[in-house]
mmCIF file of C-alpha atoms and ligand atoms in Angstrom:
data_model
loop_
_atom_site.group_PDB
_atom_site.id
_atom_site.type_symbol
_atom_site.label_atom_id
_atom_site.label_comp_id
_atom_site.label_asym_id
_atom_site.label_seq_id
_atom_site.Cartn_x
_atom_site.Cartn_y
_atom_site.Cartn_z
ATOM 1 C CA MET A 1 29.315 -82.089 -11.360
ATOM 2 C CA THR A 2 28.746 -85.796 -11.931
ATOM 3 C CA ASP A 3 30.947 -87.521 -9.407
ATOM 4 C CA LEU A 4 29.470 -86.528 -6.055
ATOM 5 C CA ALA A 5 31.550 -89.088 -4.157
ATOM 6 C CA GLN A 6 34.749 -87.671 -5.622
ATOM 7 C CA ALA A 7 33.739 -84.136 -4.610
ATOM 8 C CA ALA A 8 32.905 -85.420 -1.112
ATOM 9 C CA ALA A 9 36.379 -86.951 -0.859
ATOM 10 C CA ILE A 10 37.929 -83.628 -1.897
ATOM 11 C CA VAL A 11 36.152 -81.556 0.787
ATOM 12 C CA ASP A 12 36.649 -84.250 3.415
ATOM 13 C CA GLU A 13 40.395 -84.491 2.750
ATOM 14 C CA ALA A 14 40.707 -80.704 2.693
ATOM 15 C CA ALA A 15 39.067 -80.512 6.129
ATOM 16 C CA ARG A 16 40.992 -83.465 7.525
ATOM 17 C CA THR A 17 44.391 -82.174 6.416
ATOM 18 C CA ALA A 18 43.674 -78.410 6.716
ATOM 19 C CA ARG A 19 44.491 -77.714 3.074
ATOM 20 C CA GLU A 20 42.644 -75.199 0.949
ATOM 21 C CA ILE A 21 40.924 -76.136 -2.296
ATOM 22 C CA PRO A 22 39.548 -74.186 -5.269
ATOM 23 C CA GLN A 23 35.798 -73.556 -5.430
ATOM 24 C CA PHE A 24 33.836 -76.192 -7.335
ATOM 25 C CA THR A 25 31.551 -73.619 -8.970
ATOM 26 C CA THR A 26 34.351 -71.816 -10.783
ATOM 27 C CA SER A 27 35.084 -74.899 -12.913
ATOM 28 C CA ALA A 28 31.603 -76.450 -13.364
ATOM 29 C CA PRO A 29 28.000 -75.697 -12.462
ATOM 30 C CA LEU A 30 26.871 -77.181 -9.166
ATOM 31 C CA GLY A 31 23.273 -77.226 -7.945
ATOM 32 C CA VAL A 32 22.287 -76.785 -4.313
ATOM 33 C CA ALA A 33 20.661 -80.235 -4.103
ATOM 34 C CA GLU A 34 23.877 -81.791 -5.437
ATOM 35 C CA ALA A 35 25.854 -79.734 -2.935
ATOM 36 C CA TYR A 36 23.815 -81.147 -0.028
ATOM 37 C CA ALA A 37 24.411 -84.638 -1.453
ATOM 38 C CA ILE A 38 28.182 -83.941 -1.428
ATOM 39 C CA GLN A 39 27.900 -82.712 2.170
ATOM 40 C CA ALA A 40 26.050 -85.887 3.179
ATOM 41 C CA LEU A 41 28.664 -88.109 1.530
ATOM 42 C CA SER A 42 31.548 -86.171 3.071
ATOM 43 C CA ILE A 43 30.079 -86.534 6.568
ATOM 44 C CA GLU A 44 29.477 -90.242 5.932
ATOM 45 C CA ARG A 45 33.239 -90.535 5.470
ATOM 46 C CA ARG A 46 33.750 -89.014 8.935
ATOM 47 C CA LEU A 47 31.144 -91.305 10.463
ATOM 48 C CA ALA A 48 32.949 -94.251 8.835
ATOM 49 C CA ARG A 49 36.092 -93.095 10.714
ATOM 50 C CA GLY A 50 34.176 -93.338 13.984
ATOM 51 C CA GLU A 51 32.742 -89.850 14.459
ATOM 52 C CA LYS A 52 29.139 -89.545 15.695
ATOM 53 C CA LEU A 53 26.454 -87.150 14.457
ATOM 54 C CA VAL A 54 25.475 -84.904 17.393
ATOM 55 C CA GLY A 55 23.330 -82.262 15.723
ATOM 56 C CA VAL A 56 23.221 -79.560 13.096
ATOM 57 C CA LYS A 57 24.302 -75.977 12.554
ATOM 58 C CA MET A 58 22.179 -73.363 10.843
ATOM 59 C CA GLY A 59 24.036 -70.697 8.898
ATOM 60 C CA LEU A 60 23.489 -67.289 7.333
ATOM 61 C CA THR A 61 20.551 -66.627 9.645
ATOM 62 C CA SER A 62 21.684 -63.036 10.293
ATOM 63 C CA ARG A 63 22.246 -60.058 7.990
ATOM 64 C CA ALA A 64 25.755 -59.589 9.407
ATOM 65 C CA LYS A 65 26.765 -63.085 8.309
ATOM 66 C CA MET A 66 25.082 -62.839 4.905
ATOM 67 C CA ALA A 67 26.899 -59.565 4.269
ATOM 68 C CA GLN A 68 30.263 -60.951 5.410
ATOM 69 C CA VAL A 69 30.249 -63.886 2.966
ATOM 70 C CA GLY A 70 28.002 -62.525 0.197
ATOM 71 C CA VAL A 71 25.517 -65.419 0.243
ATOM 72 C CA ASN A 72 21.882 -64.613 1.069
ATOM 73 C CA GLU A 73 20.292 -67.973 1.866
ATOM 74 C CA VAL A 74 19.826 -69.857 5.099
ATOM 75 C CA ILE A 75 22.041 -72.965 4.931
ATOM 76 C CA TRP A 76 22.802 -75.842 7.271
ATOM 77 C CA GLY A 77 25.496 -78.358 8.081
ATOM 78 C CA ARG A 78 26.133 -81.392 10.236
ATOM 79 C CA LEU A 79 27.889 -81.445 13.634
ATOM 80 C CA THR A 80 29.908 -84.433 14.825
ATOM 81 C CA ASP A 81 31.294 -85.199 18.276
ATOM 82 C CA ALA A 82 34.855 -84.653 16.999
ATOM 83 C CA MET A 83 33.994 -81.017 16.214
ATOM 84 C CA ARG A 84 33.134 -80.200 19.824
ATOM 85 C CA LEU A 85 35.786 -78.138 21.593
ATOM 86 C CA GLU A 86 36.107 -78.001 25.338
ATOM 87 C CA GLU A 87 34.582 -74.907 26.948
ATOM 88 C CA GLY A 88 37.496 -72.749 28.129
ATOM 89 C CA GLY A 89 39.912 -75.078 26.365
ATOM 90 C CA ALA A 90 42.501 -74.449 23.694
ATOM 91 C CA CYS A 91 42.628 -75.137 19.969
ATOM 92 C CA SER A 92 45.499 -75.048 17.527
ATOM 93 C CA LEU A 93 45.471 -73.012 14.319
ATOM 94 C CA ALA A 94 47.427 -75.835 12.649
ATOM 95 C CA ARG A 95 44.225 -77.897 12.430
ATOM 96 C CA TYR A 96 42.507 -75.312 10.225
ATOM 97 C CA VAL A 97 43.023 -73.379 6.986
ATOM 98 C CA HIS A 98 41.895 -69.870 8.048
ATOM 99 C CA PRO A 99 39.559 -70.280 11.016
ATOM 100 C CA ARG A 100 37.052 -67.702 12.182
ATOM 101 C CA ILE A 101 34.857 -67.680 15.257
ATOM 102 C CA GLU A 102 31.364 -66.311 15.799
ATOM 103 C CA PRO A 103 28.862 -66.000 18.650
ATOM 104 C CA GLU A 104 25.851 -68.293 18.465
ATOM 105 C CA LEU A 105 23.020 -69.607 20.603
ATOM 106 C CA ALA A 106 22.811 -73.399 21.029
ATOM 107 C CA PHE A 107 19.669 -75.462 21.531
ATOM 108 C CA LEU A 108 19.618 -78.900 23.160
ATOM 109 C CA LEU A 109 16.591 -80.920 22.049
ATOM 110 C CA LYS A 110 14.592 -83.069 24.464
ATOM 111 C CA ARG A 111 12.189 -84.400 21.816
ATOM 112 C CA ASP A 112 12.474 -85.474 18.213
ATOM 113 C CA ILE A 113 11.239 -82.962 15.652
ATOM 114 C CA ALA A 114 10.004 -85.062 12.746
ATOM 115 C CA SER A 115 8.790 -82.342 10.382
ATOM 116 C CA GLU A 116 8.100 -78.620 10.170
ATOM 117 C CA VAL A 117 6.868 -77.130 13.448
ATOM 118 C CA THR A 118 5.678 -73.710 14.596
ATOM 119 C CA GLY A 119 7.670 -71.564 17.026
ATOM 120 C CA PRO A 120 5.744 -72.683 20.151
ATOM 121 C CA GLU A 121 5.966 -76.340 19.041
ATOM 122 C CA ALA A 122 9.722 -75.966 18.502
ATOM 123 C CA LEU A 123 10.147 -74.394 21.947
ATOM 124 C CA ALA A 124 8.330 -77.332 23.547
ATOM 125 C CA CYS A 125 11.044 -79.617 22.123
ATOM 126 C CA VAL A 126 13.915 -77.634 23.666
ATOM 127 C CA GLU A 127 15.541 -78.998 26.810
ATOM 128 C CA ALA A 128 18.003 -76.127 27.253
ATOM 129 C CA ILE A 129 19.762 -73.197 25.622
ATOM 130 C CA ALA A 130 23.358 -72.033 25.993
ATOM 131 C CA PRO A 131 25.753 -69.360 24.787
ATOM 132 C CA ALA A 132 27.987 -70.906 22.155
ATOM 133 C CA MET A 133 30.591 -70.127 19.530
ATOM 134 C CA GLU A 134 31.115 -71.782 16.199
ATOM 135 C CA LEU A 135 34.542 -72.160 14.641
ATOM 136 C CA ILE A 136 34.078 -71.886 10.893
ATOM 137 C CA ASP A 137 36.829 -72.669 8.435
ATOM 138 C CA SER A 138 35.907 -72.587 4.790
ATOM 139 C CA ARG A 139 38.145 -74.968 2.922
ATOM 140 C CA TYR A 140 38.028 -72.680 -0.129
ATOM 141 C CA GLN A 141 40.847 -70.312 -1.015
ATOM 142 C CA ASN A 142 40.448 -66.838 0.505
ATOM 143 C CA PHE A 143 37.263 -67.923 2.361
ATOM 144 C CA LYS A 144 35.438 -67.195 -0.899
ATOM 145 C CA PHE A 145 32.538 -69.303 -2.171
ATOM 146 C CA ALA A 146 29.148 -69.425 -3.855
ATOM 147 C CA LEU A 147 26.081 -70.963 -2.187
ATOM 148 C CA ALA A 148 26.652 -74.482 -3.567
ATOM 149 C CA ASP A 149 30.354 -74.448 -2.651
ATOM 150 C CA VAL A 150 29.749 -73.619 1.001
ATOM 151 C CA VAL A 151 26.912 -76.136 1.315
ATOM 152 C CA ALA A 152 29.149 -78.910 -0.098
ATOM 153 C CA ASP A 153 31.816 -77.905 2.441
ATOM 154 C CA ASN A 154 29.487 -78.624 5.406
ATOM 155 C CA SER A 155 28.598 -74.936 5.513
ATOM 156 C CA SER A 156 32.135 -74.133 6.751
ATOM 157 C CA SER A 157 31.514 -75.838 10.080
ATOM 158 C CA SER A 158 34.685 -76.991 11.835
ATOM 159 C CA GLY A 159 34.169 -76.755 15.564
ATOM 160 C CA PHE A 160 31.881 -75.528 18.282
ATOM 161 C CA VAL A 161 32.087 -74.721 21.962
ATOM 162 C CA ILE A 162 29.099 -74.535 24.298
ATOM 163 C CA GLY A 163 28.729 -72.762 27.645
ATOM 164 C CA ALA A 164 26.502 -73.749 30.554
ATOM 165 C CA TRP A 165 23.010 -74.959 29.618
ATOM 166 C CA ALA A 166 20.108 -72.891 30.963
ATOM 167 C CA SER A 167 16.332 -73.157 30.968
ATOM 168 C CA PRO A 168 14.605 -72.123 27.731
ATOM 169 C CA ALA A 169 12.001 -70.422 29.928
ATOM 170 C CA LEU A 170 14.264 -67.354 29.771
ATOM 171 C CA ASP A 171 13.033 -65.008 27.020
ATOM 172 C CA PHE A 172 15.990 -65.380 24.651
ATOM 173 C CA GLY A 173 14.623 -63.363 21.722
ATOM 174 C CA ASN A 174 16.735 -60.271 22.289
ATOM 175 C CA LEU A 175 19.703 -60.974 24.543
ATOM 176 C CA GLY A 176 22.615 -58.561 24.315
ATOM 177 C CA LEU A 177 25.939 -60.223 23.576
ATOM 178 C CA THR A 178 29.589 -59.317 23.312
ATOM 179 C CA MET A 179 32.437 -61.275 21.781
ATOM 180 C CA GLU A 180 35.774 -60.231 23.265
ATOM 181 C CA VAL A 181 39.263 -61.109 22.117
ATOM 182 C CA ASN A 182 42.013 -60.666 24.685
ATOM 183 C CA GLY A 183 39.613 -58.536 26.736
ATOM 184 C CA ARG A 184 38.660 -56.178 23.918
ATOM 185 C CA ALA A 185 35.164 -56.267 22.409
ATOM 186 C CA VAL A 186 35.379 -57.162 18.711
ATOM 187 C CA GLU A 187 31.668 -57.783 18.079
ATOM 188 C CA ILE A 188 28.595 -56.534 19.907
ATOM 189 C CA GLY A 189 25.079 -57.629 19.060
ATOM 190 C CA SER A 190 21.909 -59.353 20.079
ATOM 191 C CA THR A 191 20.284 -62.731 19.620
ATOM 192 C CA ALA A 192 17.529 -60.801 17.803
ATOM 193 C CA ALA A 193 19.935 -60.570 14.848
ATOM 194 C CA ILE A 194 19.264 -64.291 14.273
ATOM 195 C CA LEU A 195 16.154 -64.179 12.055
ATOM 196 C CA GLY A 196 14.565 -61.699 14.482
ATOM 197 C CA HIS A 197 14.450 -64.451 17.145
ATOM 198 C CA PRO A 198 16.712 -67.528 17.398
ATOM 199 C CA LEU A 199 13.666 -69.770 17.727
ATOM 200 C CA ARG A 200 13.001 -69.029 14.036
ATOM 201 C CA SER A 201 16.296 -70.740 13.284
ATOM 202 C CA LEU A 202 15.021 -73.912 14.964
ATOM 203 C CA VAL A 203 11.800 -73.610 12.953
ATOM 204 C CA ALA A 204 13.946 -73.249 9.812
ATOM 205 C CA ALA A 205 15.844 -76.393 10.864
ATOM 206 C CA SER A 206 12.539 -78.250 11.193
ATOM 207 C CA ARG A 207 11.626 -77.171 7.660
ATOM 208 C CA LEU A 208 15.001 -77.587 5.924
ATOM 209 C CA VAL A 209 16.888 -80.233 7.898
ATOM 210 C CA ALA A 210 14.208 -82.549 9.288
ATOM 211 C CA PRO A 211 13.094 -83.818 5.843
ATOM 212 C CA ALA A 212 16.721 -84.409 4.784
ATOM 213 C CA LEU A 213 17.838 -86.256 7.928
ATOM 214 C CA GLY A 214 14.655 -88.092 8.874
ATOM 215 C CA GLY A 215 13.971 -85.627 11.674
ATOM 216 C CA LEU A 216 15.932 -83.749 14.336
ATOM 217 C CA LYS A 217 16.639 -86.085 17.235
ATOM 218 C CA ALA A 218 16.237 -85.751 21.011
ATOM 219 C CA GLY A 219 19.698 -85.110 22.472
ATOM 220 C CA TRP A 220 20.898 -83.217 19.405
ATOM 221 C CA ILE A 221 22.453 -79.783 19.473
ATOM 222 C CA VAL A 222 21.204 -77.163 17.028
ATOM 223 C CA LEU A 223 23.368 -74.065 16.520
ATOM 224 C CA ALA A 224 21.161 -71.116 15.560
ATOM 225 C CA GLY A 225 23.727 -69.262 13.427
ATOM 226 C CA GLY A 226 26.153 -66.403 13.992
ATOM 227 C CA ALA A 227 24.577 -63.302 15.518
ATOM 228 C CA THR A 228 27.416 -61.056 14.298
ATOM 229 C CA ALA A 229 30.163 -61.188 11.702
ATOM 230 C CA ALA A 230 32.895 -63.736 12.433
ATOM 231 C CA TYR A 231 36.371 -62.862 13.731
ATOM 232 C CA ALA A 232 39.539 -64.312 12.132
ATOM 233 C CA LEU A 233 41.488 -66.173 14.836
ATOM 234 C CA LYS A 234 45.135 -65.423 15.535
ATOM 235 C CA GLN A 235 47.763 -67.230 17.562
ATOM 236 C CA GLY A 236 47.414 -66.639 21.290
ATOM 237 C CA ASP A 237 43.887 -65.219 21.063
ATOM 238 C CA SER A 238 41.607 -65.697 24.023
ATOM 239 C CA VAL A 239 37.986 -65.382 22.864
ATOM 240 C CA ARG A 240 34.982 -65.015 25.114
ATOM 241 C CA THR A 241 31.334 -64.470 24.269
ATOM 242 C CA THR A 242 29.044 -63.218 27.004
ATOM 243 C CA MET A 243 25.274 -63.339 26.578
ATOM 244 C CA GLN A 244 22.865 -61.387 28.754
ATOM 245 C CA GLY A 245 21.364 -63.690 31.370
ATOM 246 C CA LEU A 246 23.217 -66.759 30.081
ATOM 247 C CA GLY A 247 26.829 -66.173 31.105
ATOM 248 C CA GLY A 248 29.813 -66.802 28.890
ATOM 249 C CA VAL A 249 31.655 -69.278 26.770
ATOM 250 C CA SER A 250 35.339 -69.157 25.888
ATOM 251 C CA LEU A 251 38.002 -70.653 23.695
ATOM 252 C CA ASN A 252 41.740 -70.040 23.542
ATOM 253 C CA VAL A 253 44.062 -70.349 20.589
ATOM 254 C CA ALA A 254 47.410 -71.908 21.362
ATOM 255 C CA ALA A 255 50.340 -69.494 21.032
HETATM 256 C C1 LIG B 301 29.241 -69.896 6.171
HETATM 257 C C2 LIG B 301 28.597 -70.481 7.392
HETATM 258 C C3 LIG B 301 27.661 -69.503 8.055
HETATM 259 C C4 LIG B 301 26.615 -68.798 10.264
HETATM 260 O O1 LIG B 301 26.534 -68.972 11.479
HETATM 261 O O2 LIG B 301 26.009 -67.909 9.683
HETATM 262 C C5 LIG B 301 27.490 -69.733 9.512
HETATM 263 C C6 LIG B 301 30.457 -69.072 6.526
HETATM 264 O O3 LIG B 301 30.340 -68.022 7.128
HETATM 265 O O4 LIG B 301 31.558 -69.502 6.141
HETATM 266 O O5 LIG B 301 28.051 -70.599 10.116
HETATM 267 MG MG1 LIG B 302 27.870 -70.297 12.302
#
């Protein structure tokens, strides 16, 4: 892949217009470093349209997610203000190709994280934690991709919804959680599924993201990654994730 800017325009347009595209890696080799460069350029296009960077999402931090998409590496993507969905609000399937939703834990940072930190150091930079859900929507046909494809496509990130912020003094290493659709549990799990403890996902962000973005910034949101497999959204769905000790977060799909 030589023209990174052209690839960035392709993924950006696919996301903007909710149209699927073929994988890059089936027609030419694509390295992971190049894929992150495409991601950066594609998000620059959004920022040029007025969107603001508000944080990052970590991905494939649980076995369930790795198994669901067949990629076994921790990845990351960028979050913009336009991707935030109102808690308890509604979204329309028309804006996406084939959206899925997954339960996550969100961190709100109170201090910059300039470079790799330890778990306790990372925790000292956390203002609050909250139950969250990420709306992922791979732009690739059939939600099928190799590592470099998904990285170029902002790691499938499309939207996120965050519940009430709570103190990180709560021991959040193994909180039971349920994701319900129309009142029926579709996924049951624990925050421990996220790298054994979600704080490890923030440590991974300090190692992988901080060098690439010049640090993680105070005020940013960091999504720790799906704790369970993702659920494919359907018209009229009402989705709610409840996390032990943290309450719930919900999103509705317009009928
Ligand atoms: C890739 C993004 C993974 C997570 O939380 O593990 C991710 C995908 O599933 O399409 O967001
Ligand atoms: Mg996710």
